[in-house]
Tab-separated table of C-alpha atoms and ligand atoms in Angstrom:
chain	number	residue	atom	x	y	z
P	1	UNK	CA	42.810	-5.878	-17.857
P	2	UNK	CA	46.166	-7.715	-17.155
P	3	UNK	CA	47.072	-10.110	-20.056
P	4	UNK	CA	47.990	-12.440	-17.619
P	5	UNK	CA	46.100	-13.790	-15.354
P	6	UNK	CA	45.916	-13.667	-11.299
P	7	UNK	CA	45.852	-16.689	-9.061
P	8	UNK	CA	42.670	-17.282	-7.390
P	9	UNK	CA	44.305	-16.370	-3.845
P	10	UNK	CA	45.168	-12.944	-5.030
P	11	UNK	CA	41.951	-12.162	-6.410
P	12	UNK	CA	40.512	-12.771	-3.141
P	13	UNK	CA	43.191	-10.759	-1.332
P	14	UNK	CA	42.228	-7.766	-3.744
P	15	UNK	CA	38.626	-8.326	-2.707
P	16	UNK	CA	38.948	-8.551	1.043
P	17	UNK	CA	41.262	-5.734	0.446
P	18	UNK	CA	37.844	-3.581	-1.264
P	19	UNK	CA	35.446	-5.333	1.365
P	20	UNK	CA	37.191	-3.382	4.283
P	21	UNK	CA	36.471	-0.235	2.870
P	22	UNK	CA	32.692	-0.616	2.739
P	23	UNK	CA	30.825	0.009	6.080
P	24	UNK	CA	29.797	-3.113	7.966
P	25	UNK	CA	26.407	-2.860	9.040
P	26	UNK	CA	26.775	-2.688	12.891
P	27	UNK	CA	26.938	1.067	13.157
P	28	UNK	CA	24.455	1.419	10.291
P	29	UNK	CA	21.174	3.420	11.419
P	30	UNK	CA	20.629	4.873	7.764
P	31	UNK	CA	19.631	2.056	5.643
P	32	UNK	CA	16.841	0.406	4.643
P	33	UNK	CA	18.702	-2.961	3.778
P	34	UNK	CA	20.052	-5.488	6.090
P	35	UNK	CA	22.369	-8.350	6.248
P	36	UNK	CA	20.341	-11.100	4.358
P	37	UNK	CA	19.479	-13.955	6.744
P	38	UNK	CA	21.403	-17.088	5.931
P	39	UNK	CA	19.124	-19.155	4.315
P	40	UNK	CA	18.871	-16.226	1.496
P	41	UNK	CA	22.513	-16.367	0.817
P	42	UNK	CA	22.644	-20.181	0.522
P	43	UNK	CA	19.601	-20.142	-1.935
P	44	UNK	CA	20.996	-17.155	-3.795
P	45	UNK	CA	24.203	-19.116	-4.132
P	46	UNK	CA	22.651	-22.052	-5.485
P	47	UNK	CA	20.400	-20.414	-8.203
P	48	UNK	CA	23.427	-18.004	-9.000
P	49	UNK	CA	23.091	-18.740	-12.793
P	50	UNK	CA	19.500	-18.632	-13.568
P	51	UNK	CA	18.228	-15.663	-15.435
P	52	UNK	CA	14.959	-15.227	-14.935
P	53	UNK	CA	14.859	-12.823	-18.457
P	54	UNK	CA	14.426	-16.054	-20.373
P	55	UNK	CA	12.792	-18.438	-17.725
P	56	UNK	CA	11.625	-20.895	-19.963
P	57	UNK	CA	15.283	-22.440	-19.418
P	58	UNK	CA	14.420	-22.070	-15.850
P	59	UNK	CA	11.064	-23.517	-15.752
P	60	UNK	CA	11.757	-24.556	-11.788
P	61	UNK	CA	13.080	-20.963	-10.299
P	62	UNK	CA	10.120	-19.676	-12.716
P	63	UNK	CA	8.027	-22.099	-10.105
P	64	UNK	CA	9.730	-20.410	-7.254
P	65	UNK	CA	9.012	-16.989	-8.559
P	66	UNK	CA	4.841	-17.816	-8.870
P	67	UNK	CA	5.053	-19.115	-4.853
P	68	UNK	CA	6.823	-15.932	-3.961
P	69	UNK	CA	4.288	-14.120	-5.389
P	70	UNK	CA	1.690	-15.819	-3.992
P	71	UNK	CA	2.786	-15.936	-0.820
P	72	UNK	CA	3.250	-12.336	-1.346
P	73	UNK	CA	-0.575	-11.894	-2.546
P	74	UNK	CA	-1.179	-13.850	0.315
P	75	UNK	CA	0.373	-11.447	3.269
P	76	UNK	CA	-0.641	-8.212	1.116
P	77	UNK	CA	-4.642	-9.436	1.012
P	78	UNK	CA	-5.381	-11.086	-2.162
P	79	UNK	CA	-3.638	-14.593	-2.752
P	80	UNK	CA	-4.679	-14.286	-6.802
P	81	UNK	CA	-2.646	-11.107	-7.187
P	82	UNK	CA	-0.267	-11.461	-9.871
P	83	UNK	CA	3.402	-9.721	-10.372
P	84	UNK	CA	7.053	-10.804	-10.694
P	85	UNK	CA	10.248	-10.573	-8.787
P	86	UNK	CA	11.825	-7.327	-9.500
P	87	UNK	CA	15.310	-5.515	-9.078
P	88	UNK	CA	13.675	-3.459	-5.945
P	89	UNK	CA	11.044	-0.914	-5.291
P	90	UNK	CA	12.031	1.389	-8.319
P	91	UNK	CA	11.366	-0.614	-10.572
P	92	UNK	CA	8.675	-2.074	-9.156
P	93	UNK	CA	7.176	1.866	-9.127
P	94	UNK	CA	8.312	2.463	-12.438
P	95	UNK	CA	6.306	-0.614	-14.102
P	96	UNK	CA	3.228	0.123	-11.757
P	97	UNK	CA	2.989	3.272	-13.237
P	98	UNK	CA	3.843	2.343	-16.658
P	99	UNK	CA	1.068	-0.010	-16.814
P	100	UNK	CA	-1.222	2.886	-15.523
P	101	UNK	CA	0.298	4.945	-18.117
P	102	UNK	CA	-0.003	2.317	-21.071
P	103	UNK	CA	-3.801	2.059	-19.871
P	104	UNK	CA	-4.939	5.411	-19.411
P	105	UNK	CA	-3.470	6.259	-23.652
P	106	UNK	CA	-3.448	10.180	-22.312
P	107	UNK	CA	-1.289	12.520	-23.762
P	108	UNK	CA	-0.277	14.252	-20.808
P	109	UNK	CA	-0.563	12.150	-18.155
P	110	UNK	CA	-0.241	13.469	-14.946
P	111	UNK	CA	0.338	11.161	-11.304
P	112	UNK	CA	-0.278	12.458	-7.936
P	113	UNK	CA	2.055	11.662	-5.315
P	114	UNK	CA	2.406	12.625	-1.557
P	115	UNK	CA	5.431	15.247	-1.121
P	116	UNK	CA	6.772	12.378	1.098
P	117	UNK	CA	7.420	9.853	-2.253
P	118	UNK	CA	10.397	8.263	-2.871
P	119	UNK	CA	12.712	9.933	-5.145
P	120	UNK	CA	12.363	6.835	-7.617
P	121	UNK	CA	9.279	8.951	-8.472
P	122	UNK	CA	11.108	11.837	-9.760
P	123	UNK	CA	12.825	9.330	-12.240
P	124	UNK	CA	9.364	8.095	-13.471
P	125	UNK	CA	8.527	11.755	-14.857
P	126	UNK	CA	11.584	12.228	-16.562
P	127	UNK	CA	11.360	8.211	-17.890
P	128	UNK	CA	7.632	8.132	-18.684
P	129	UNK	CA	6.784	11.470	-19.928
P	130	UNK	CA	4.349	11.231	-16.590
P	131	UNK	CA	3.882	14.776	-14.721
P	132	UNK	CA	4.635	14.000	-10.930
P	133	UNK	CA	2.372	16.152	-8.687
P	134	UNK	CA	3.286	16.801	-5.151
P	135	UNK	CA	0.185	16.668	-2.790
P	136	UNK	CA	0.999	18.358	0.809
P	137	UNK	CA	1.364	16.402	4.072
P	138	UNK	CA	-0.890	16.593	7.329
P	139	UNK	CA	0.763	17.742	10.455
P	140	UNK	CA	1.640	13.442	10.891
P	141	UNK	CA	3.182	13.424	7.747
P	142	UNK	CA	0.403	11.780	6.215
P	143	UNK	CA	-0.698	12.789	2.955
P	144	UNK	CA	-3.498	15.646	3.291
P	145	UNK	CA	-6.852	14.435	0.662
P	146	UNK	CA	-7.815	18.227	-0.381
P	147	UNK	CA	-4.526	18.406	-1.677
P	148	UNK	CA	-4.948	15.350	-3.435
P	149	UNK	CA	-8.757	16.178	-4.456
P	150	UNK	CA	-7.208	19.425	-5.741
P	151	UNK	CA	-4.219	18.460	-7.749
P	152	UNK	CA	-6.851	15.594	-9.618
P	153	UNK	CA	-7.865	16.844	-13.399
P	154	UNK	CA	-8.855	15.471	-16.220
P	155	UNK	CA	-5.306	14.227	-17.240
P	156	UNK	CA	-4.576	12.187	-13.834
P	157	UNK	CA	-3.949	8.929	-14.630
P	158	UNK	CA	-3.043	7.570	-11.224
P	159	UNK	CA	-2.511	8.316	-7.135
P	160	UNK	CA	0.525	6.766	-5.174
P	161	UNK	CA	-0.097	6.018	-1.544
P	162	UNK	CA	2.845	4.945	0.698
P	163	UNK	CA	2.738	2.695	3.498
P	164	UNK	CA	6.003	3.356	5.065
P	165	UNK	CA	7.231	6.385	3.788
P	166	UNK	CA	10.852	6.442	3.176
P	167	UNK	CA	11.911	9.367	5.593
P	168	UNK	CA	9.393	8.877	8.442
P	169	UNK	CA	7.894	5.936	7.880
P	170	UNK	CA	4.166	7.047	7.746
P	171	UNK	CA	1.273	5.036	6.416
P	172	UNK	CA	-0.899	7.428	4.183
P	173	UNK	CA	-4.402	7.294	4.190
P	174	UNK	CA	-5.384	4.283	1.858
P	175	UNK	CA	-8.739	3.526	2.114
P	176	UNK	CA	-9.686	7.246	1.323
P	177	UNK	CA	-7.123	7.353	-1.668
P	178	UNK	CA	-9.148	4.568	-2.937
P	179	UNK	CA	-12.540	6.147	-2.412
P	180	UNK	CA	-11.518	8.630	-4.515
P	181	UNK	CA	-9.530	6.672	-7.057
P	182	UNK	CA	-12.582	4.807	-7.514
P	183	UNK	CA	-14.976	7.715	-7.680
P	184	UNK	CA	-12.518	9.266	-10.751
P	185	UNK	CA	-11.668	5.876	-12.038
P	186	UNK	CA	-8.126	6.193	-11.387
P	187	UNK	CA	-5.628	3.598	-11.158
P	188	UNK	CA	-3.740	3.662	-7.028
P	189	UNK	CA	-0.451	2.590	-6.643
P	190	UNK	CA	0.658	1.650	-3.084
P	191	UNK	CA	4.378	2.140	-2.486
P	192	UNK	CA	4.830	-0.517	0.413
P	193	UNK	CA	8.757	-1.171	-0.645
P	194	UNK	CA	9.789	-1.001	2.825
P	195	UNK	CA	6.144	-1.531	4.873
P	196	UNK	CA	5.274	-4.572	2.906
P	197	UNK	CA	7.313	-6.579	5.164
P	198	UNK	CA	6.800	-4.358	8.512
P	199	UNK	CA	3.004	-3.612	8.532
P	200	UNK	CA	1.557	-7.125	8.095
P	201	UNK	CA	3.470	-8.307	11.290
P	202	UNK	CA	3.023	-5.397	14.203
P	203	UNK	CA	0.709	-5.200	16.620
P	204	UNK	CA	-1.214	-2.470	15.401
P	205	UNK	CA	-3.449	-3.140	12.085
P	206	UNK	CA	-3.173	-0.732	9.399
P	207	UNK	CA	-5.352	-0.885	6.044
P	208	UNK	CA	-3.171	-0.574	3.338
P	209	UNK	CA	-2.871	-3.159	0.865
P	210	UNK	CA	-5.456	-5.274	-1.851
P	211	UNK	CA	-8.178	-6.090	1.209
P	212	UNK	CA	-9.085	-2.432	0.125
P	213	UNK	CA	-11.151	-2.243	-2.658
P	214	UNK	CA	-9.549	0.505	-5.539
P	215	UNK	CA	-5.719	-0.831	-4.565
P	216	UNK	CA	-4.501	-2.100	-8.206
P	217	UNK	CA	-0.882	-2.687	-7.471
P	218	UNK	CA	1.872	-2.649	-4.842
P	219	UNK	CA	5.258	-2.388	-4.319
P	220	UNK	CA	7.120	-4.474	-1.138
P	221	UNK	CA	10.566	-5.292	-1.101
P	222	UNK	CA	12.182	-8.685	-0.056
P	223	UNK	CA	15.334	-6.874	0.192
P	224	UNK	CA	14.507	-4.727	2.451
P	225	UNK	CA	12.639	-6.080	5.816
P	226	UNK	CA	11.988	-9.284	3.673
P	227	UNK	CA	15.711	-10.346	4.735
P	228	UNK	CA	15.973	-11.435	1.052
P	229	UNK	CA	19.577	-10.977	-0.918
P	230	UNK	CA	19.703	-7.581	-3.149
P	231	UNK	CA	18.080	-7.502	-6.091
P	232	UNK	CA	14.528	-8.332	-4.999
P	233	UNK	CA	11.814	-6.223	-5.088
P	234	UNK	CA	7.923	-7.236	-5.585
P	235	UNK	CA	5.436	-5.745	-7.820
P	236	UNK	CA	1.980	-7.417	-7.294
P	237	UNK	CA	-1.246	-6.277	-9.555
P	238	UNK	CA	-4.644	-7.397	-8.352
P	239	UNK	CA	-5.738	-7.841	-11.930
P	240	UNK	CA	-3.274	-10.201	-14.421
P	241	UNK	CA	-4.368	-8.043	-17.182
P	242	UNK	CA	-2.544	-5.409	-15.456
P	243	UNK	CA	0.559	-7.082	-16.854
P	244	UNK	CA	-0.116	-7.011	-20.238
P	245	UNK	CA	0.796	-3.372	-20.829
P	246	UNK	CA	3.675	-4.108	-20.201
P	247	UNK	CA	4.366	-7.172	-22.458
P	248	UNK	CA	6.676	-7.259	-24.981
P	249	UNK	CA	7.419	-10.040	-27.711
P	250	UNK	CA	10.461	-12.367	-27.613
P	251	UNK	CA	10.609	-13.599	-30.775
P	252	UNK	CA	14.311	-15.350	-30.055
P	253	UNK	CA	13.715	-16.601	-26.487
P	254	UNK	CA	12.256	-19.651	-24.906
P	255	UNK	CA	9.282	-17.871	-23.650
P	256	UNK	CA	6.347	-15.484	-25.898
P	257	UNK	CA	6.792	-12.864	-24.148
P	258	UNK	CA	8.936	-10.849	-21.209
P	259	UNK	CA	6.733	-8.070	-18.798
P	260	UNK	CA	9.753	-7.503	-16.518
P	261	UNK	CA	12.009	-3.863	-17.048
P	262	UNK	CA	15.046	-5.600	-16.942
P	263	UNK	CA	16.215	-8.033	-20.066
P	264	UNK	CA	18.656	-10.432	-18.066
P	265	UNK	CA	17.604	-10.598	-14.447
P	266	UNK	CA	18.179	-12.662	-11.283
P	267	UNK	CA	17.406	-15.541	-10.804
P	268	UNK	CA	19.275	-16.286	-7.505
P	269	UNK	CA	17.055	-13.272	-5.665
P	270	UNK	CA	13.815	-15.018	-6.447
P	271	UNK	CA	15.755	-18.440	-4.766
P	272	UNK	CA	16.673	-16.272	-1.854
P	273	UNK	CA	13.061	-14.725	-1.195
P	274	UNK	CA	11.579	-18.051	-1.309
P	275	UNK	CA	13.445	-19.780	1.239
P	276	UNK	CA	13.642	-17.151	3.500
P	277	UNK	CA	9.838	-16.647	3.442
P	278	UNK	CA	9.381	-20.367	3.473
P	279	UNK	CA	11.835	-20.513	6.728
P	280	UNK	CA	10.780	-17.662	8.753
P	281	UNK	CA	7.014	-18.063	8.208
P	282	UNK	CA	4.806	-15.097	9.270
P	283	UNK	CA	5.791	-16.575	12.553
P	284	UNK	CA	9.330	-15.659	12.004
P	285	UNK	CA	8.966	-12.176	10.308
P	286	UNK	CA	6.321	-11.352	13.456
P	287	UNK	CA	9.466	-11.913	15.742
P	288	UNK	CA	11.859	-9.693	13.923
P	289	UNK	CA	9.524	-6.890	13.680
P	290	UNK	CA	8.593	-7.180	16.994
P	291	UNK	CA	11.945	-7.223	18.251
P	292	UNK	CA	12.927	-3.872	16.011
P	293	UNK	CA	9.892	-2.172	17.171
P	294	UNK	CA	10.979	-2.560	20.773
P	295	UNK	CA	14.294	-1.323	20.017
P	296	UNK	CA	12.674	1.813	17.975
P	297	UNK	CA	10.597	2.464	21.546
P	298	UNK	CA	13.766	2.162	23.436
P	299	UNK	CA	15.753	4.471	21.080
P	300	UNK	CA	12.965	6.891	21.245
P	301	UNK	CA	12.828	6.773	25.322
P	302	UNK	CA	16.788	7.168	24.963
P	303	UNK	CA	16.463	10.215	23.151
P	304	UNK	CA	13.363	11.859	25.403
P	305	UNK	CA	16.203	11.568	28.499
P	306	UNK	CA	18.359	13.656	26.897
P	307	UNK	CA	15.462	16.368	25.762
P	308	UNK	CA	15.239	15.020	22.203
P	309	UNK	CA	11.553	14.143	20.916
P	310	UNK	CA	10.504	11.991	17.922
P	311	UNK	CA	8.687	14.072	15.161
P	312	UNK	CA	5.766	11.679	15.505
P	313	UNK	CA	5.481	8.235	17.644
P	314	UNK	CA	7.246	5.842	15.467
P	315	UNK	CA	4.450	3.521	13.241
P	316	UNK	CA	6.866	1.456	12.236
P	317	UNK	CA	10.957	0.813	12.683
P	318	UNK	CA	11.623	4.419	11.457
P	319	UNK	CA	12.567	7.054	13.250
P	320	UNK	CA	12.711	11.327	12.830
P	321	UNK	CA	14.602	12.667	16.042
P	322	UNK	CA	14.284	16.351	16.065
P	323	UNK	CA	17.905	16.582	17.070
P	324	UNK	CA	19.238	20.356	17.882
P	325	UNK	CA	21.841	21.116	16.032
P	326	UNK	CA	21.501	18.506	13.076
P	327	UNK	CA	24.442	18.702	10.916
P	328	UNK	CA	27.408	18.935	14.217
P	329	UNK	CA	25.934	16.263	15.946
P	330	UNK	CA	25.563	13.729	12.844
P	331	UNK	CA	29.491	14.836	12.102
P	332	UNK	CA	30.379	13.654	15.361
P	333	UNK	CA	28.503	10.738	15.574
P	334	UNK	CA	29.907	9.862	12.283
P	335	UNK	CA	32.962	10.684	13.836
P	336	UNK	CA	32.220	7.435	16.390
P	337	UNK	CA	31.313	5.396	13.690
P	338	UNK	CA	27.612	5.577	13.647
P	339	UNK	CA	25.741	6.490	10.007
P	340	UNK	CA	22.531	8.412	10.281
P	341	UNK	CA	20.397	10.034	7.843
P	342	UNK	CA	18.051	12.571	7.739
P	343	UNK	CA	14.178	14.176	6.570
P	344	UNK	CA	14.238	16.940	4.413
P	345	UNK	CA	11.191	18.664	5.557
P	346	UNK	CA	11.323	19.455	8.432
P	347	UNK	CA	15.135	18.649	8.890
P	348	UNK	CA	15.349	15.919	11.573
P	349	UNK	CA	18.057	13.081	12.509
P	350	UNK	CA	16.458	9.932	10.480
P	351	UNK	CA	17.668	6.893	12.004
P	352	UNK	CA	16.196	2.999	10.855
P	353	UNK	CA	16.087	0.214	13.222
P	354	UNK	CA	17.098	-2.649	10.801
P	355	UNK	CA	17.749	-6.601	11.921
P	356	UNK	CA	21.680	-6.507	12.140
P	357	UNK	CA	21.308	-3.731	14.556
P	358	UNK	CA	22.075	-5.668	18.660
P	359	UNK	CA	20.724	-4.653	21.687
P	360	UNK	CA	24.540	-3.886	22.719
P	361	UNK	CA	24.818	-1.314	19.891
P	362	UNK	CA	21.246	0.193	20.538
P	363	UNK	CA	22.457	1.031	23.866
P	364	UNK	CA	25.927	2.153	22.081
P	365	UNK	CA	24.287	4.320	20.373
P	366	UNK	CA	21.740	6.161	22.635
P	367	UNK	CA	24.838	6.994	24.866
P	368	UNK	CA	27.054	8.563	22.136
P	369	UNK	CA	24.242	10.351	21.185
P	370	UNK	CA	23.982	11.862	24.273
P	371	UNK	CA	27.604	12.729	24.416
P	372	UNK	CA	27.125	14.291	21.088
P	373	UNK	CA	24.206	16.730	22.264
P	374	UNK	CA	26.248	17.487	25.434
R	1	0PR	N1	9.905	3.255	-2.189
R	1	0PR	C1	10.226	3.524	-0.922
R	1	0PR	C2	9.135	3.882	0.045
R	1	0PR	C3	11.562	3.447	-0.498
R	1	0PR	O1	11.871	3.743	0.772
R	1	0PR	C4	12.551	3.078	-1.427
R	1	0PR	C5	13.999	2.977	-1.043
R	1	0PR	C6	12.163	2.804	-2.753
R	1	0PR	C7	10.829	2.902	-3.097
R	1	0PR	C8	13.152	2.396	-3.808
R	1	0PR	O2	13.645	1.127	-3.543
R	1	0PR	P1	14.996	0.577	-4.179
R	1	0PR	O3	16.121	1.366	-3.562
R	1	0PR	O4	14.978	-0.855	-3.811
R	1	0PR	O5	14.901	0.787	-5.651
R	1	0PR	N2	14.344	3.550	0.159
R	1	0PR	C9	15.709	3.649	0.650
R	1	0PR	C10	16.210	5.055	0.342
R	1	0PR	O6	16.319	5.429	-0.824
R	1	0PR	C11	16.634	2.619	0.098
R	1	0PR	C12	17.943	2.490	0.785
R	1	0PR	C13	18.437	1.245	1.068
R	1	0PR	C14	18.724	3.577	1.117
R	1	0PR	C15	19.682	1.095	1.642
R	1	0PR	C16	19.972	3.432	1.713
R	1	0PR	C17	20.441	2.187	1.973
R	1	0PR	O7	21.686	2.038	2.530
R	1	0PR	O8	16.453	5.790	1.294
């Protein structure tokens, strides 16, 4: 650190100076987080000193925090579920299955997981001491129930179902993992970090969330298709008892007790969830998701002209191109500014249709695409 300090000017220089280096989203077809919307960065800006981690000082965001969640509860089929406003969908997973963990007292606890989960899973089993087992995918990249049935044993503690995978954005079967989590008495986890926010609002109705009975907690991400400000993610439990594995006493703070991961954490990203739910309405989010649907069909009828077919019909704002020639044609595209991403298995061109993408760019896009495979 100098000793001496800079003017306020030349801080900001040095920071506009790092902020050109970082990708602006326009060309961004990889992520799964967005520009906020502008009512999020106002809140986020006004609540940029409360700390949740201690929210008896902030008895007012702490209200904020119990509507987001409710209003949360409300989209996800149970307006009594119960939860709190975490850094993202990690930790959301990470706490879902901890309070599975802390319930189940086995000594070798085992979770099974589609082959499609996020890799925030693989950091659970080396966290939690919790054996991550892989269960195969169906031909749609949904996850196949024998290979659930037949990786379940007397040490399962736990499925995980995802409703929007990460790579193709696949809703697994969740009615049928909760048949069977309720047959074995397991706990069932739904991993909704990006589809909370997509699946409630398209056209098409998937079952997915706590309107199924043997769904005990969910992950769904403000910061993601929520439009929120980064760090918010949402962990919701049907059952409030669910939280108290996770409790821990706080002898020295203004509240009993503290159930979130994190010591210290934002409060600012609970402001910024609230007023952008409380502005866009489901009205709102219906709109957005509408409009990046139509741009995912457009993308994919973009791609068919030029001999390229999706892996599957898009379910959601996800996309799997099964691009010839993967790796040379995401080097040049990168070379035209565009980021993509891929799937691992099989290898495809990933690309996500997020809000800050335009029409104009869409069409951008499609055409260096087909430049690329030319
Ligand atoms: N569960 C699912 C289904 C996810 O897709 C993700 C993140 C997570 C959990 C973990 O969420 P957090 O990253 O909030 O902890 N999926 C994206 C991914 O890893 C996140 C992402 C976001 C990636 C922005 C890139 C990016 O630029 O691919």
């Amino acid at each position: 650190m100098n000793q001496k300090g800079l003017t306020e000017k030349e801080v900001l220089a040095l920071l506009n100076n790092a902020l050109q280096k970082d990708t602006s989203y326009e060309k961004v077809l990889s992520a799964m987080c967005t520009r906020p919307h502008p009512i999020a960065v106002k809140a986020h800006m006004q609540f940029i000193a409360s700390n949740m981690g201690d929210f008896g000082l902030f008895t007012g965001t702490r209200e904020l925090e119990e509507k987001v969640i409710r209003m949360m509860g409300g989209m996800l089929g149970d307006r009594n579920a119960c939860g709190y406003i975490t850094t993202g969908g990690t930790e959301s997973n990470i706490q879902a299955l901890r309070t599975a963990r802390n319930l189940s007292k086995k000594r070798h606890p085992n979770v099974v997981v589609p082959d499609s989960a996020h890799f925030s899973f693989d950091k659970i089993a080396n966290l939690l001491g919790i054996e991550i087992r892989k269960a195969s995918l169906d031909s749609e990249f949904k996850v196949e129930m024998d290979s659930v049935n037949a990786l379940i044993d007397d040490n399962t503690i736990a499925l995980v179902g995802i409703a929007g995978s990460t790579e193709f954005g696949q809703v697994d079967p969740i009615g049928r993992l909760a048949e069977v989590a309720l047959s074995n008495n397991l706990f069932l986890h739904v991993d909704a970090a990006f589809g909370g926010f997509v699946i409630p609002f398209l056209d098409k109705k998937y079952d997915f969330d706590f309107s199924i009975k043997g769904v005990t907690s969910i992950t769904s991400d403000p910061h993601k298709m929520g439009l929120s400000t980064i760090p918010a993610g949402g962990l919701l439990f049907r059952e409030k008892a669910c939280l108290l594995p996770l409790e821990i006493d706080t002898p020295y703070l203004t509240i009993r007790a503290q159930h979130s991961l994190t010591g210290t954490r934002s409060g600012a990203a609970v402001a910024a969830a609230y007023a952008v739910m409380m502005h866009l309405g489901s009205e709102g989010y219906r709109e957005i998701v509408g409009r990046c649907m139509k741009m995912t069909r457009r993308l994919v009828s973009g791609a068919e002209e030029f001999g390229v077919e999706p892996l599957i019909e898009p379910v959601m704002n996800i996309v799997a191109l099964d691009v010839p020639d993967l790796d040379g044609v995401r080097k040049k595209l990168r070379q035209k500014g565009w980021s993509t991403s891929i799937t691992r298995n099989p290898r495809a061109m990933r690309l996500i249709i997020m809000p800050h993408l335009s029409e104009e760019a869409l069409e951008l896009f499609i055409s260096d695409l087909g430049e690329c495979l030319r």
